[in-house]
Short mmCIF file of C-alpha atoms (C1' of nucleotides) in Angstrom, two decimals:
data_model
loop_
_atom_site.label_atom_id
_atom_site.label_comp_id
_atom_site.label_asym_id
_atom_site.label_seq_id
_atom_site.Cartn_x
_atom_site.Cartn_y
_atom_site.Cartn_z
CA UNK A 111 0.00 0.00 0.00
CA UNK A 112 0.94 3.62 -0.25
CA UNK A 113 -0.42 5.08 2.62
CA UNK A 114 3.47 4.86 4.10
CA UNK A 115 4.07 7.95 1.92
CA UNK A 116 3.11 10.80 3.60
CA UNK A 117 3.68 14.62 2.89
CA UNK A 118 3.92 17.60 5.09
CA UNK A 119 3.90 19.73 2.18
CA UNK A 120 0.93 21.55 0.62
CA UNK A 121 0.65 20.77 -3.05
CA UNK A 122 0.84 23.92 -5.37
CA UNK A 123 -2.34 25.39 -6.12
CA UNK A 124 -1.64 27.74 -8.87
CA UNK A 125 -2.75 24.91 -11.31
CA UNK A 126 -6.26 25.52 -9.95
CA UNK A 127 -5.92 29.16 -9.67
CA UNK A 128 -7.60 29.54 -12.87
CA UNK A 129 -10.27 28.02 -12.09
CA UNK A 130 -13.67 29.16 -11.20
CA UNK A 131 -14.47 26.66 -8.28
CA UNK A 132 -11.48 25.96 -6.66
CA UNK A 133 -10.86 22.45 -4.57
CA UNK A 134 -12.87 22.54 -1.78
CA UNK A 135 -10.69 20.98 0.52
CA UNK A 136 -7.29 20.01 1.31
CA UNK A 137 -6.64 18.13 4.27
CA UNK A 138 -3.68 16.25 5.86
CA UNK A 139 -4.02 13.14 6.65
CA UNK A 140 -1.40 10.72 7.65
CA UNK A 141 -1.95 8.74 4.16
CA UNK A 142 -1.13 11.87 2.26
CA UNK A 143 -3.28 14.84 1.41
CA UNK A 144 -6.78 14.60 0.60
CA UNK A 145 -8.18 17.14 -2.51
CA UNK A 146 -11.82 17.75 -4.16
CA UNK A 147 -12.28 18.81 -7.69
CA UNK A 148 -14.92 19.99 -9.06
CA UNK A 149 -17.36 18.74 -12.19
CA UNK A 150 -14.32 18.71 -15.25
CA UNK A 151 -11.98 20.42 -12.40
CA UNK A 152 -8.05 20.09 -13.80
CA UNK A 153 -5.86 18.06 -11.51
CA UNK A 154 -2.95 18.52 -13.40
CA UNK A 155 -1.88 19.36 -17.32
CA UNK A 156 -0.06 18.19 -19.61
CA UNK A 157 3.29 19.55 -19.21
CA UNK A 158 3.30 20.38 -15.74
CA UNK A 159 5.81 19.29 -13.68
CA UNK A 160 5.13 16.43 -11.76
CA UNK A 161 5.03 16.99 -7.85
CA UNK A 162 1.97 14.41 -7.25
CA UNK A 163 0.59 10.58 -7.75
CA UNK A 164 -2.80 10.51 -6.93
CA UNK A 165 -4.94 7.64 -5.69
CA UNK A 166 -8.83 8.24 -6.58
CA UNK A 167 -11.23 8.49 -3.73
CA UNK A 168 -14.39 8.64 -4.91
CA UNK A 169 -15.48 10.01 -8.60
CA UNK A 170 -14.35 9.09 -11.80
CA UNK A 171 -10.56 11.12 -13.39
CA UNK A 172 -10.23 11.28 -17.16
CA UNK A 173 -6.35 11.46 -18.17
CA UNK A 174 -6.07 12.25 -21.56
CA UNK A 175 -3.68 13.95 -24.45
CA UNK A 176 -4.34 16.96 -27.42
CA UNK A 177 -3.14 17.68 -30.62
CA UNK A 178 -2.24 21.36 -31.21
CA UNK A 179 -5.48 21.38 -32.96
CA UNK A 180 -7.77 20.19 -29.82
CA UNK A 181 -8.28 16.19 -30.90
CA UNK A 182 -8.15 14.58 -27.83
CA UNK A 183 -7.19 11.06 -26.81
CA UNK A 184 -8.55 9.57 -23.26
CA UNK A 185 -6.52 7.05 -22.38
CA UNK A 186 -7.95 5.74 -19.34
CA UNK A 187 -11.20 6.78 -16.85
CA UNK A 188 -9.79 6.29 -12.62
CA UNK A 189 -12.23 4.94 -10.41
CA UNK A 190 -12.13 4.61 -6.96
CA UNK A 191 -8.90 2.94 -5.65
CA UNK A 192 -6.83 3.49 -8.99
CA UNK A 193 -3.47 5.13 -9.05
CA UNK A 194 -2.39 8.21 -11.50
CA UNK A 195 -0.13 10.61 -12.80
CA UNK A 196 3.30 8.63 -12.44
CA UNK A 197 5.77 10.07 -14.59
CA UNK A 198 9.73 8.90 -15.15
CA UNK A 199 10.78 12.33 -15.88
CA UNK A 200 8.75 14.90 -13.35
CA UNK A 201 6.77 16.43 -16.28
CA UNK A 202 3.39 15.13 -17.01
CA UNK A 203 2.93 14.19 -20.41
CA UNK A 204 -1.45 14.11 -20.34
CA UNK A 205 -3.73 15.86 -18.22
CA UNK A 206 -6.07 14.66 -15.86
CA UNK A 207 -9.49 16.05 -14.77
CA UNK A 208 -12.25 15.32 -12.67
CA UNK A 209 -15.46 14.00 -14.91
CA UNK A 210 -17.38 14.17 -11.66
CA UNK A 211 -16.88 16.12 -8.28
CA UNK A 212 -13.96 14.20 -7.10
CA UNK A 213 -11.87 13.31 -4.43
CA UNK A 214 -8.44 11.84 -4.21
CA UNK A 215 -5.36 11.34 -2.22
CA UNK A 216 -2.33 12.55 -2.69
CA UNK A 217 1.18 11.35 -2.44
CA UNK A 218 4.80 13.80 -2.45
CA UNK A 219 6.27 11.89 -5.81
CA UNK A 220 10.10 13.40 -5.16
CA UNK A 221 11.52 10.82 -2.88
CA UNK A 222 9.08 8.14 -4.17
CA UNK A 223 12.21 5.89 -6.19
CA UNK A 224 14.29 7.77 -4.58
CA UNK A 225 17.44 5.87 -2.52
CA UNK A 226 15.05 5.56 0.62
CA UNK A 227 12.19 4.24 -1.44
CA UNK A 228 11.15 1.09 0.54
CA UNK A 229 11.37 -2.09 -2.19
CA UNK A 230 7.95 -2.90 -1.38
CA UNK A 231 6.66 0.45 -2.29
CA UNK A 232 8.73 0.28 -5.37
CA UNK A 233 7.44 -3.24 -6.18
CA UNK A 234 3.98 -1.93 -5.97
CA UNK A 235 4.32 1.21 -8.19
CA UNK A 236 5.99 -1.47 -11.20
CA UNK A 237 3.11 -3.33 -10.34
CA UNK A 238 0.44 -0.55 -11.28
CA UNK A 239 2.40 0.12 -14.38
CA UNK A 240 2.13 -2.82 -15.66
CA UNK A 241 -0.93 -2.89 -14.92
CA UNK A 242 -1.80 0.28 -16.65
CA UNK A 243 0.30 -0.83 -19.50
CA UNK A 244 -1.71 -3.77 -20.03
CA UNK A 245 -4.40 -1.86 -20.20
CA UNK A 246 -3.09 0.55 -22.67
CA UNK A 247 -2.48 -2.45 -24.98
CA UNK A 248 -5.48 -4.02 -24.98
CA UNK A 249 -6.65 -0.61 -25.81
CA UNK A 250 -4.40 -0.34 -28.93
CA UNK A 251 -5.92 -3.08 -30.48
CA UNK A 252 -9.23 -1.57 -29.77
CA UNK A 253 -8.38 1.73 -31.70
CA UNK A 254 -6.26 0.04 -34.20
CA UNK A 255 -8.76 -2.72 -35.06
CA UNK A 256 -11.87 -2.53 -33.95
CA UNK A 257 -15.23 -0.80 -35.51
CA UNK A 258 -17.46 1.18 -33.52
CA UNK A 259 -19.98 -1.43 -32.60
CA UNK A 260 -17.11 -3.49 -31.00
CA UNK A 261 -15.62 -0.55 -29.27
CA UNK A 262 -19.01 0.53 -27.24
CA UNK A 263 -19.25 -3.18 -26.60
CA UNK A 264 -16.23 -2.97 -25.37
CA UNK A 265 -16.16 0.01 -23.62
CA UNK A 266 -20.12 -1.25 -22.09
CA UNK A 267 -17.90 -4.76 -20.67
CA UNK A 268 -15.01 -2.98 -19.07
CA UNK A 269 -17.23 -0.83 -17.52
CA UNK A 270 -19.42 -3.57 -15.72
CA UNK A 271 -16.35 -5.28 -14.78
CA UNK A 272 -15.35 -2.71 -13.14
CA UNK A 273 -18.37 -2.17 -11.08
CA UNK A 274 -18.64 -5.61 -9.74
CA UNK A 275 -20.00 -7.05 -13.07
CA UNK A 276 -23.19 -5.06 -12.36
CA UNK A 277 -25.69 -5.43 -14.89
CA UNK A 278 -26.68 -2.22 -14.66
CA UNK A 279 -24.65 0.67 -15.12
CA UNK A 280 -24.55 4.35 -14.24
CA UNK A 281 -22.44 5.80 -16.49
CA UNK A 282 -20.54 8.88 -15.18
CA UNK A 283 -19.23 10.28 -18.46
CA UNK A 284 -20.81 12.34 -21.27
CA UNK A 285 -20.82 10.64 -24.62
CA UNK A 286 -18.37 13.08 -25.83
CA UNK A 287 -15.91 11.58 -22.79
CA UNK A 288 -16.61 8.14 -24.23
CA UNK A 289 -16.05 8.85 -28.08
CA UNK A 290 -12.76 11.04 -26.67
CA UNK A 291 -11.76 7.26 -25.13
CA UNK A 292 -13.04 5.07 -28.59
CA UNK A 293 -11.27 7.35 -30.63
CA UNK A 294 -15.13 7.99 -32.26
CA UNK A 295 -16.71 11.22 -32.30
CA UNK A 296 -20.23 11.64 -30.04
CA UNK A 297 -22.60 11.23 -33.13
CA UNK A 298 -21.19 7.24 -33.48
CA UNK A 299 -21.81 6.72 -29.99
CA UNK A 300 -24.98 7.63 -29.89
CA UNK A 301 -25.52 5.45 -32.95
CA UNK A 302 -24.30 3.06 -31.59
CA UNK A 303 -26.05 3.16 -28.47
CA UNK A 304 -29.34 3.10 -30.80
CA UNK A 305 -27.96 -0.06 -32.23
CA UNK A 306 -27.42 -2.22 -29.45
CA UNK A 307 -30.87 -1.15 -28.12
CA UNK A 308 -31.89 -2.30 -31.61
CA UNK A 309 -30.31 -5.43 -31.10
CA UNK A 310 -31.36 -6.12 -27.88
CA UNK A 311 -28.69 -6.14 -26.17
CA UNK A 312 -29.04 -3.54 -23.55
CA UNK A 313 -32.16 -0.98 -22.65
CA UNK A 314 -31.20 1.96 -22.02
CA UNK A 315 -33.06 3.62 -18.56
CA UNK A 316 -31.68 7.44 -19.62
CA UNK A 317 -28.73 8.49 -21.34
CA UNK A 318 -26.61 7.42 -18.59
CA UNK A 319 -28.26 4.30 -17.25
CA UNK A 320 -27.62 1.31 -19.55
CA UNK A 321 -29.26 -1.92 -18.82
CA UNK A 322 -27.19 -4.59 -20.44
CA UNK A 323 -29.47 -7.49 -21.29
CA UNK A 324 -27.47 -10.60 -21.97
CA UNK A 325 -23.50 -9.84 -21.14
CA UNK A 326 -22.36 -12.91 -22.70
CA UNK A 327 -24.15 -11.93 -26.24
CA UNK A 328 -22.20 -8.71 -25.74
CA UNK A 329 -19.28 -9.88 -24.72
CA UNK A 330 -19.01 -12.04 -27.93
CA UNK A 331 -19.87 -8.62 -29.96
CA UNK A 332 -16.79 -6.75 -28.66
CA UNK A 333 -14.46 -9.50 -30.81
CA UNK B 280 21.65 -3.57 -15.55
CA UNK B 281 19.94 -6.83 -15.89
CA UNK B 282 22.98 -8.26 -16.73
CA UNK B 283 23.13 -9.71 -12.89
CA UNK B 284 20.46 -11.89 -13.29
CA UNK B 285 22.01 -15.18 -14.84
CA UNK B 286 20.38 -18.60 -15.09
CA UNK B 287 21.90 -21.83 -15.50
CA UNK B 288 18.34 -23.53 -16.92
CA UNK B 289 17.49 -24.04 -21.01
CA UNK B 290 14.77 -22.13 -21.66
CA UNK B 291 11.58 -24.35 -23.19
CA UNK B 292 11.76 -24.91 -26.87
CA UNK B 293 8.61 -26.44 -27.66
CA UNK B 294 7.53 -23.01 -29.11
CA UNK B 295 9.93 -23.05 -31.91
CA UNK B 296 9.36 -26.50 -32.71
CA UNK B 297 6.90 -26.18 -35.54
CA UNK B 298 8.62 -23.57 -37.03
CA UNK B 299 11.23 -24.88 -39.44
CA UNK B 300 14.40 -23.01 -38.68
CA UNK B 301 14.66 -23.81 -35.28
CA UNK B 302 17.11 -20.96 -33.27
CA UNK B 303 20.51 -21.62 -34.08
CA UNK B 304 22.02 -20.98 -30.87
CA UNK B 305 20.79 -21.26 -26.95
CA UNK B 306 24.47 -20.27 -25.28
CA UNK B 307 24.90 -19.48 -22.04
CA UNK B 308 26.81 -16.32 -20.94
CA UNK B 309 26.76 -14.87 -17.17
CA UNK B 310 24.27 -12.37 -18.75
CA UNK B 311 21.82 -14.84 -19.19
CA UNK B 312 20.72 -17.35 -22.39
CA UNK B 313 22.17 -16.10 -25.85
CA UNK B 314 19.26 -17.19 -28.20
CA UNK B 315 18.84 -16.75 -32.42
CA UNK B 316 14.97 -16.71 -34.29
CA UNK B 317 15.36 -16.23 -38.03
CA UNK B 318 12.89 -13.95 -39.77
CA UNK B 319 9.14 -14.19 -38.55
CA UNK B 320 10.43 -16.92 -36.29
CA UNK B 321 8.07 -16.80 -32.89
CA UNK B 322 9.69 -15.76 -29.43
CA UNK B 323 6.95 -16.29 -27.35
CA UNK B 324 3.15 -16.10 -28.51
CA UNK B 325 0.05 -14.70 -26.57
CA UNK B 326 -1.12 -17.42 -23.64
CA UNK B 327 2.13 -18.83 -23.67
CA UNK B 328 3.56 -18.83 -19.50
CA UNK B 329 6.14 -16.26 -19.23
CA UNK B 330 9.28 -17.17 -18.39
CA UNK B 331 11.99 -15.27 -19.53
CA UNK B 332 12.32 -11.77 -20.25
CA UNK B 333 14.53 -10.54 -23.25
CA UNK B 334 16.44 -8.17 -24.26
CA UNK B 335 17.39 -7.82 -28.14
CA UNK B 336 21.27 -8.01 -29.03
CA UNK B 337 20.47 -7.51 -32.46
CA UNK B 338 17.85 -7.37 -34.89
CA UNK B 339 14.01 -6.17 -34.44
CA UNK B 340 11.25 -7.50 -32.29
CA UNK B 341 7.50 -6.57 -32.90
CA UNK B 342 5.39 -7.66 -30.09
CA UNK B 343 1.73 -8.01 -31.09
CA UNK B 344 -1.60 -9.18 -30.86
CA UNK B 345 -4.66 -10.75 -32.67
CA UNK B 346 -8.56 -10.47 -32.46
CA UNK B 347 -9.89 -13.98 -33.20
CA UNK B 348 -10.40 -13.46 -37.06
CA UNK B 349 -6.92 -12.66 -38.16
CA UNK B 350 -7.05 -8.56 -37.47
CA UNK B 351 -3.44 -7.90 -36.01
CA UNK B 352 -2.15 -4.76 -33.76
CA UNK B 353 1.61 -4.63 -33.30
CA UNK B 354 2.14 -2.38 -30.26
CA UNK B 355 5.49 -1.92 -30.78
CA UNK B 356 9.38 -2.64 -32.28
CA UNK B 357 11.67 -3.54 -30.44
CA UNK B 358 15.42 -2.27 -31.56
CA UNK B 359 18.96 -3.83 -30.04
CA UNK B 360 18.96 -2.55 -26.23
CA UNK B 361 15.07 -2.76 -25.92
CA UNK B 362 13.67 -5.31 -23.24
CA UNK B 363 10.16 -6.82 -23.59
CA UNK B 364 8.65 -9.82 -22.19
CA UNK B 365 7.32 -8.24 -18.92
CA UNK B 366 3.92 -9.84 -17.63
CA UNK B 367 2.68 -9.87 -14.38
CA UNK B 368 0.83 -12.94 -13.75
CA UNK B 369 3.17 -14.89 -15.99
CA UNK B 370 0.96 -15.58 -19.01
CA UNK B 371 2.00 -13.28 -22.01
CA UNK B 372 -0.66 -11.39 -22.96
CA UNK B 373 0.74 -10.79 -26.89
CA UNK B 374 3.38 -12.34 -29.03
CA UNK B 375 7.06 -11.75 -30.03
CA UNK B 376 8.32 -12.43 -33.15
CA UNK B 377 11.64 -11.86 -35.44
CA UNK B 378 11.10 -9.02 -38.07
CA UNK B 379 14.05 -9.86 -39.26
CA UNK B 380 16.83 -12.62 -37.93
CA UNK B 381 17.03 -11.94 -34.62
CA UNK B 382 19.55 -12.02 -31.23
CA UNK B 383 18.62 -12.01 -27.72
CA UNK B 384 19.38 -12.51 -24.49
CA UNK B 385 16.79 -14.44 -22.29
CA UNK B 386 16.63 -13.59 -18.19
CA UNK B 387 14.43 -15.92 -15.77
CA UNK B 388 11.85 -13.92 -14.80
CA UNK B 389 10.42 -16.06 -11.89
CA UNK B 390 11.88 -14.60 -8.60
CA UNK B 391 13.11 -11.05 -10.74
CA UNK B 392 10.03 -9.59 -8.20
CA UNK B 393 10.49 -12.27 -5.45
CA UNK B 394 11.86 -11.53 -1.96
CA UNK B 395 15.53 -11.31 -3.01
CA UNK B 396 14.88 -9.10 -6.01
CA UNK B 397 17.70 -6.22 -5.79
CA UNK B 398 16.06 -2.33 -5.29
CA UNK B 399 18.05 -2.01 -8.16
CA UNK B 400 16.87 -4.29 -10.27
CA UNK B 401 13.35 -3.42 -9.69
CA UNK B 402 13.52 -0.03 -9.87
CA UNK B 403 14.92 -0.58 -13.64
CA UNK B 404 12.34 -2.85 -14.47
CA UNK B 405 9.93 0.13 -13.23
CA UNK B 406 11.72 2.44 -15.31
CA UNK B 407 11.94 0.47 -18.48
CA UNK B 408 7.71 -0.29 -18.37
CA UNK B 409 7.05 3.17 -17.34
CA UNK B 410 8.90 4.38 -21.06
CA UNK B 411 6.75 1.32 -22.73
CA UNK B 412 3.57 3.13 -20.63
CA UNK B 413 4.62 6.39 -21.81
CA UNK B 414 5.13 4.76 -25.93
CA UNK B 415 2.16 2.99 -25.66
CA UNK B 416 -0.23 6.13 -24.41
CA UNK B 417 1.61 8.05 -26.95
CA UNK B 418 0.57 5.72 -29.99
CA UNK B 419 -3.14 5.69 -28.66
CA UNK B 420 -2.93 9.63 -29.63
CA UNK B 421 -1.64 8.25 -32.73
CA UNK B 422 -4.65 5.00 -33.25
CA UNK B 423 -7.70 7.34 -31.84
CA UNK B 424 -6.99 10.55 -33.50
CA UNK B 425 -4.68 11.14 -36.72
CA UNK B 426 -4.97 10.35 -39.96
CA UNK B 427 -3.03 8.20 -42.72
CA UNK B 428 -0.50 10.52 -43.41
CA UNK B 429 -0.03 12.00 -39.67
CA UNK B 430 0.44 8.22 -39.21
CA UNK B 431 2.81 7.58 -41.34
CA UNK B 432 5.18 10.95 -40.84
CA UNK B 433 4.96 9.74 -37.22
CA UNK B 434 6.36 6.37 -38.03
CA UNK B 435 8.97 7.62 -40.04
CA UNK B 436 10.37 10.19 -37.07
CA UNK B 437 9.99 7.72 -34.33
CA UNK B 438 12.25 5.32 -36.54
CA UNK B 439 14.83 8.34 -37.65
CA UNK B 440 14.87 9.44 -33.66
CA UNK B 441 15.48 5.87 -32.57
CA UNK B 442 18.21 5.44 -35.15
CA UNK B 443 20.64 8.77 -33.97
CA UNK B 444 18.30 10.94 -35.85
CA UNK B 445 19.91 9.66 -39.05
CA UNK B 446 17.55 11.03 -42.43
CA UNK B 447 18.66 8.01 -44.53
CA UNK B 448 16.75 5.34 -42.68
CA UNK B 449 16.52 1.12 -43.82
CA UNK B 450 12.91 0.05 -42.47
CA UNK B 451 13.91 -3.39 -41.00
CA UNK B 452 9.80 -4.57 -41.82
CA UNK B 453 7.56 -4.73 -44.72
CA UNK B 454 4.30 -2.45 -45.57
CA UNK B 455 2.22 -4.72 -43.33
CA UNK B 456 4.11 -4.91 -40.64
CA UNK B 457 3.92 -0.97 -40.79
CA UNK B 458 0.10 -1.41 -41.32
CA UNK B 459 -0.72 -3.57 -38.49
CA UNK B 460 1.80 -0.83 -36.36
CA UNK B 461 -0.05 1.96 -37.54
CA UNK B 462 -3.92 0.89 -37.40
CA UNK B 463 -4.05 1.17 -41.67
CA UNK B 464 -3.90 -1.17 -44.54
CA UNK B 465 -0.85 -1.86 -46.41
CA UNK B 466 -2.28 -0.02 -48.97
CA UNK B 467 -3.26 3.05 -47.32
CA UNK B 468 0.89 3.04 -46.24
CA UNK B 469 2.05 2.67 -49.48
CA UNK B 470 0.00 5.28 -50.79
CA UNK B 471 1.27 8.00 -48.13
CA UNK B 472 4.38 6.59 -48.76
CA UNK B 473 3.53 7.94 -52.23
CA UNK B 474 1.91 11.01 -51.29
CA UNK B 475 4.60 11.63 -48.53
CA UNK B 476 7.27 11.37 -52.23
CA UNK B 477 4.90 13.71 -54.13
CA UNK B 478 5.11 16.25 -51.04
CA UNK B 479 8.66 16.52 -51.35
CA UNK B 480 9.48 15.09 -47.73
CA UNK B 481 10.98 12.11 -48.57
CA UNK B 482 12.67 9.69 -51.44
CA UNK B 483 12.50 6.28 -51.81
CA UNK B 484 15.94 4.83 -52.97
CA UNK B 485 14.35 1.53 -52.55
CA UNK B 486 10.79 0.44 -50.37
CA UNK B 487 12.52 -0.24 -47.70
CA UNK B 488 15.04 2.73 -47.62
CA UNK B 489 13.66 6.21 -47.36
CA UNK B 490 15.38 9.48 -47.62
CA UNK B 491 14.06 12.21 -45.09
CA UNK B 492 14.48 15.19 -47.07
CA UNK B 493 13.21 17.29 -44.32
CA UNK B 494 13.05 16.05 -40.89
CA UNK B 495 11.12 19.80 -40.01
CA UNK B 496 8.90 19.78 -42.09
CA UNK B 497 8.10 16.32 -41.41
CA UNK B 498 7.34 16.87 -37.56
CA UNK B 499 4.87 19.52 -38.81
CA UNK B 500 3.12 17.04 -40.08
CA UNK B 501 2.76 14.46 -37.47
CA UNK B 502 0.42 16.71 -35.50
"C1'" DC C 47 -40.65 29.90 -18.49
"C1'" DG C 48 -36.32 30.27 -20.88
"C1'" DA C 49 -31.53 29.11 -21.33
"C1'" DC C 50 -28.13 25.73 -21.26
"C1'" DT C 51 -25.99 21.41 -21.56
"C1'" DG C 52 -26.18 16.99 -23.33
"C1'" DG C 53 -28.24 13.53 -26.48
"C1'" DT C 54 -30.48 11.80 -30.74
"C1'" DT C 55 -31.28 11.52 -35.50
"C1'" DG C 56 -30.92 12.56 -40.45
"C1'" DA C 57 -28.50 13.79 -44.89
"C1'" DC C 58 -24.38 13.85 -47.04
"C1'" DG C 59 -19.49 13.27 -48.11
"C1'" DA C 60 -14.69 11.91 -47.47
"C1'" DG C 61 -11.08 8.99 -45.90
"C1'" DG C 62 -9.54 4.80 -45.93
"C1'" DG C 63 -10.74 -0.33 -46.72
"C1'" DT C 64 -11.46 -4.01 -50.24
"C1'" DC C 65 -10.62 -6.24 -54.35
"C1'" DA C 66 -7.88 -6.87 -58.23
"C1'" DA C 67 -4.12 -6.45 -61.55
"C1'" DG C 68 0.43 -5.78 -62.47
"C1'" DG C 69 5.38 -4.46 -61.44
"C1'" DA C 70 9.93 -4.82 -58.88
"C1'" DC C 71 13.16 -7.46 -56.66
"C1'" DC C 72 15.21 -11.57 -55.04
"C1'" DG C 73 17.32 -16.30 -54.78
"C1'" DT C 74 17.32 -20.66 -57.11
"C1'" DG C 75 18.11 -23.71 -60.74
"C1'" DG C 76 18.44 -25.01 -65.52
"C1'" DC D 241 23.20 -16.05 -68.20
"C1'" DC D 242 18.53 -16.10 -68.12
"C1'" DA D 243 14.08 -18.11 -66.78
"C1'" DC D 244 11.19 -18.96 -63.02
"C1'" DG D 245 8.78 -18.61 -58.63
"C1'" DG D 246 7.97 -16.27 -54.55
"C1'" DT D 247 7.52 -12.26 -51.80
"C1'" DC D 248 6.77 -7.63 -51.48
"C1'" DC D 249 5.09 -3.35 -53.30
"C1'" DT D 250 2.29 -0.15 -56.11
"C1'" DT D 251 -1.69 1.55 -58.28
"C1'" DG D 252 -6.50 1.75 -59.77
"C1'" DA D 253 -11.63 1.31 -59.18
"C1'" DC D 254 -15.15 0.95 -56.18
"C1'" DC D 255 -17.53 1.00 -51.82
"C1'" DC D 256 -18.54 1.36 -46.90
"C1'" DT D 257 -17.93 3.03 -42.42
"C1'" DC D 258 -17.71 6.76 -39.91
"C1'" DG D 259 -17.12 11.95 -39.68
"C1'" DT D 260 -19.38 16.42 -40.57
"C1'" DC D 261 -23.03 19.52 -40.41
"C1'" DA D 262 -27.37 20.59 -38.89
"C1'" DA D 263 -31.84 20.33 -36.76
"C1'" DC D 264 -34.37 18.93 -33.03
"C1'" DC D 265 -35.36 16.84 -28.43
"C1'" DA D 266 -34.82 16.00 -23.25
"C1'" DG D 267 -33.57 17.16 -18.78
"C1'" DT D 268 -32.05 20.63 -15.42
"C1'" DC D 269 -31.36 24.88 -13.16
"C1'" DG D 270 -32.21 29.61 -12.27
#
DNA sequence: CGACTGGTTGACGAGGGTCAAGGACCGTGG
DNA sequence: CCACGGTCCTTGACCCTCGTCAACCAGTCG
């Protein structure tokens, strides 16, 4: 675990300056420190130099890249319990932001591999990366390969999965969020959306709440 | 280094035995098992249980993996110095094969995170996935959100920067190797190959050598 | 009630995939 | 030395999936 890390230090705040509802609270704790965003609050951008890892509390973080020209590339959504914004070289190379009001923990990075660093601690962090670099890859092949029927299936399974196989879902993200992470644009979701329903193979309760009907027929659709 | 983590056991062969040229040589150094693949020959393939983890002497690695019907995403090269073979739970979750004949050196993996693992050694192995995590987020950008030719002009500076930022480069693999790297066809490549000639950015001297007229220029264009 | 954000649906077009033919380059063998 | 076969590459014609543009709808908050 990584509540042996703890800080004394307040993080730096001018990241949030700009921003019209600040973090509501930031409060030591022996674990680390505890911060709220708000609603698509930043928690750090791309290029900023790296002072924080961040475990997720409760909400859901969206870490994603741009192109000059404002495409965008989500590579992951955090839940509660994941891990983010390690970095080899103290600069963060995405940005991260809160999709709902969220709170996380979080952890001085300096020190963190440092001499000191305890080799479980270490252990764990190459554990989480390979983790998230599993992750990543399976998600290649999604972009690289897969049409847009396969990728909401996909998307619909890994979601589920992550909430305890649930078969019903509450979606925290916008459908522009989700084409940003399918590498579709929002129109192709919704289609999408449409076409499962057509299918039968989930209802959908609101925009938000998807009933998925039969997860195995699904699970076969994401290929 | 890995270069402390020796083994005195064979590796398993029964991978290679289907494919006709077996390796030529399994040697063993104090750096770990010397072993040879000729061109396309398998290193390890997805399901296999993960042993060893390699690092290539000489030659290039692609690493990929398949959907059930054929469709193939190759998440990455892998040029002499590179490592790859990592898994946590000791199942590979893609393949390795030769792009070309191929050196390695093979380290036992089991015990590399035991009890007795060196800081060291871990910490490098942290290292060395955290630059594969930081590649691999970078080509989602690339699968999710440009086009052909961004594609392409990408390709062609990530294999000038990993070759001393030479501008006469020799591609090691053929279009569809490039095409399963790159989320395209093999057609699609060779036509921005084409268009990428027509531009004035590059020259072919041959398919598999290409002049960079204009390594700027070229950047530009990656997005 | 109106404004705003987010979602759906339709019409249309473009980028890239598919299918097919042919060319370039190689090692082998007559 | 040249013919042959195999692999790789290029190019063309056509088509389909998904992106673009636009209108409209639904839910929410003041």
């Amino acid at each position: 675990m990584l509540t042996e890390v703890a800080t004394a230090e307040t993080p730096r705040t001018h990241v949030h300056a700009l921003f019209p509802e600040s973090p509501k609270t930031h409060e030591r704790s022996p674990a680390g420190v505890s911060m709220s965003f708000p609603r698509n609050g930043e928690i750090f951008a791309e290029g900023e130099t790296a002072g924080y890892v961040y475990k997720v509390v409760s909400g859901v973080v969206r870490v994603s890249k741009l192109l000059p020209d404002g495409r965008r590339q989500i590579s992951a959504f955090h839940l509660p319990g994941d891990m983010f914004g390690f970095e080899i070289d103290e600069v963060h190379h995405d940005s991260a932001e809160a999709v709902v009001p969220v709170k996380v923990v979080a952890f001085r990075w300096q020190g963190l591999l440092g001499a000191g660093a305890s080799a479980n601690l270490v252990r764990e962090l190459l554990t989480r990366t390979m983790i998230g670099l599993r992750h990543t890859q399976d998600h290649l092949l999604l972009l690289g390969r897969k049409n847009a029927l396969e990728r909401l299936a996909a998307f619909l399974l890994e979601m589920a999965d992550r909430s305890g196989s649930a078969d019903v879902l509450d979606l925290a993200m916008p459908r522009h969020d989700i084409a940003d992470y399918l590498g579709l644009t929002l129109e192709t979701v919704s289609r999408m959306f449409a076409e499962l329903k057509e299918m039968g193979r989930i209802r959908l309760e609101s925009a938000r709440r998807v009933h998925v009907l039969d997860m195995d027929k699904l699970r076969a659709m994401a290929a």
